[in-house]
Amino acid sequence: MQVLLALIVVGPLIGAVAALLPAPPGLRGTSPDQAVLRHGVTVTGAILIAAIVLALGFDHDQPSKMQATTDISWIAALDVRIHLGIDGISLPLLVLTALLTFLCALYSYFKMPLGPSPKGFVALLLVLESGTLATFVVLDLVLFFLAFEMVLIPMYFLIARWGGSEGVTGGRQAAAWKFILYTLLGSVVMLLGLLLIGLNAGTFDMVALATDNGRGLSTSVQLIAVLAIGLGLAVKTPMWPLHSWLPDAHTAAPTVGSVLLAGVLLKMGTYGFVRIILPIAPDGMRTFAPYLGAFAVVGIIYGSLACLALAKRGAGGNLKRLIAYSSVGHMGFVLLGIATMTPTGVNGALFANIAHGLITGLLFFLVGAVKERYGSADLDTLAGATGAALYGRAPRLGGLLAFAAVASLGLPGLAGFWGEMLAMFGAFNPAEGLSRPAFLTFMVIAGFGTLLTAAYLLIVVRRVCMGAQPQEAPQGAAQGAPQDAAQGPSRAGAPEPARFTDVQTYEFAAWTPLVALTVLAGLWPAVLLGLTDPAVQKLLAGGKS
């Protein structure tokens, strides 16, 4: 198990180096480009298999215990150690990362985004996977920071070199710069907080610090550390009002970049709140928890209102940008659950993390497919160009988009429901020392946010899947012409119905696991909660089971 976990983290790095080397003649297939794309599928597939084996070998009777641990001294003078391990909190995120990266590699094999050589693309994808996986399994504050930063450069180049410019002010280069500047500035502040904790406590070991539960840190140190680390994590989450890099980054990123950015990179921020701030600086967190909850519910409402504005007819809203803003709202529920500092709320936050990764990953895959077919993700163009809309032109694609939308709005029986509900239940009865009236107010506001979420997602389904409202046609004219059809074909050059393709085999292969897991998590939430709850209980109790 120890070797397997180390292989999962290091394997993608080895694969990235191999991707840059010339392919052996016998493995090139029809071209070197095909060979390197196949290499990406093979490596990410092997990592996914290893992650599944690790999950099957995990002791599910003791999910609160750190398992498959490796603990080797690295920088003795600072007591920095190569300390790896997994528990019920990190295991689901590890498997989710391996799954989404494999599906992205598989999708790219058949639909490589436009840009430079596939060699660089595959190498960056693998480095991104390694950094994300490492973030979820390292148990040393210094290593956590290094893994946290490791993903920035690959994502920057994926946006800047393989992204698009539609709907992005300043183009993809500007979006990439905005992404890296925001996250780097946040990371600098976070590093100061991590060093403050490590130097005052005398160790950077996250397990030892969690067991100490802040007893070795003064209240002032905890307050400064929570503020510094929280700012860095809040940028990555992203929390309102530090979210403004996200819409441009998502809109400019290639399809697989958006899937990974929403599916796993945003989770690094919320995971840091749970793994570092809650157990290591509980007194500081208790002071800032009401403010975190307030920012969280503002983000829920703000994200929903921004989506409603983009979904309006004539607003020129971009569908990728709309889903990016929806992430601000969904991650607001995650932050609200964490702010309650209760097992119910934190379990809801962790469940919402996984649900958001599955559902929003699927949404970005689907929007990428729609954009590829129409040459645009502009909502007015899509509503006007589709005529009979996706239900009539591509019923499977339309059905999948509608499924992902209703899953995202939190329909009971699907994964999106449980996380949001548990986060609000946690706000109903927050941890001792927190203001219950304040959190009851947050719960009511968050509940109103679910109504706004349903409103904009149903508007999107009506416009993109069902088409525009028909005009009253003049006598003798053809009936049922879409109201904004004049805008659509002329602006997007939409293909004729005969040339419009529905979901293809490789798309089914990439999307089916996400659909199946969304249904499974919605109907059987105990699979995930059975892993996270004992680990959360132990974390909040200061390392005591």
PDB file of N, CA and C in Angstrom, residues 90 184 200 225-226 408 480 497 537:
ATOM      1  N   SER A  90      -9.259  12.094   2.394  1.00  0.00           N
ATOM      2  CA  SER A  90      -8.455  12.271   1.180  1.00  0.00           C
ATOM      3  C   SER A  90      -8.689  11.195   0.120  1.00  0.00           C
ATOM      4  N   LEU A 184      -0.881  32.966  -7.308  1.00  0.00           N
ATOM      5  CA  LEU A 184       0.461  33.134  -6.746  1.00  0.00           C
ATOM      6  C   LEU A 184       0.465  34.113  -5.579  1.00  0.00           C
ATOM      7  N   ASN A 200       6.370  28.037  15.155  1.00  0.00           N
ATOM      8  CA  ASN A 200       5.884  28.180  16.525  1.00  0.00           C
ATOM      9  C   ASN A 200       5.604  26.835  17.186  1.00  0.00           C
ATOM     10  N   ALA A 225      -2.427  33.009  11.576  1.00  0.00           N
ATOM     11  CA  ALA A 225      -2.257  31.870  10.675  1.00  0.00           C
ATOM     12  C   ALA A 225      -3.532  31.593   9.888  1.00  0.00           C
ATOM     13  N   VAL A 226      -4.681  31.624  10.567  1.00  0.00           N
ATOM     14  CA  VAL A 226      -5.954  31.370   9.875  1.00  0.00           C
ATOM     15  C   VAL A 226      -6.216  32.447   8.828  1.00  0.00           C
ATOM     16  N   SER A 408     -27.045  19.469 -10.981  1.00  0.00           N
ATOM     17  CA  SER A 408     -26.363  20.630 -10.433  1.00  0.00           C
ATOM     18  C   SER A 408     -27.283  21.477  -9.558  1.00  0.00           C
ATOM     19  N   GLY A 480     -43.606  28.122 -36.698  1.00  0.00           N
ATOM     20  CA  GLY A 480     -42.654  27.547 -35.744  1.00  0.00           C
ATOM     21  C   GLY A 480     -41.235  28.017 -35.895  1.00  0.00           C
ATOM     22  N   PRO A 497     -29.183  20.428 -40.088  1.00  0.00           N
ATOM     23  CA  PRO A 497     -29.532  19.287 -39.261  1.00  0.00           C
ATOM     24  C   PRO A 497     -28.921  17.982 -39.745  1.00  0.00           C
ATOM     25  N   GLN A 537     -15.007  13.270  12.419  1.00  0.00           N
ATOM     26  CA  GLN A 537     -15.207  13.243  13.868  1.00  0.00           C
ATOM     27  C   GLN A 537     -13.863  13.285  14.597  1.00  0.00           C
TER      28      GLN A 537
END
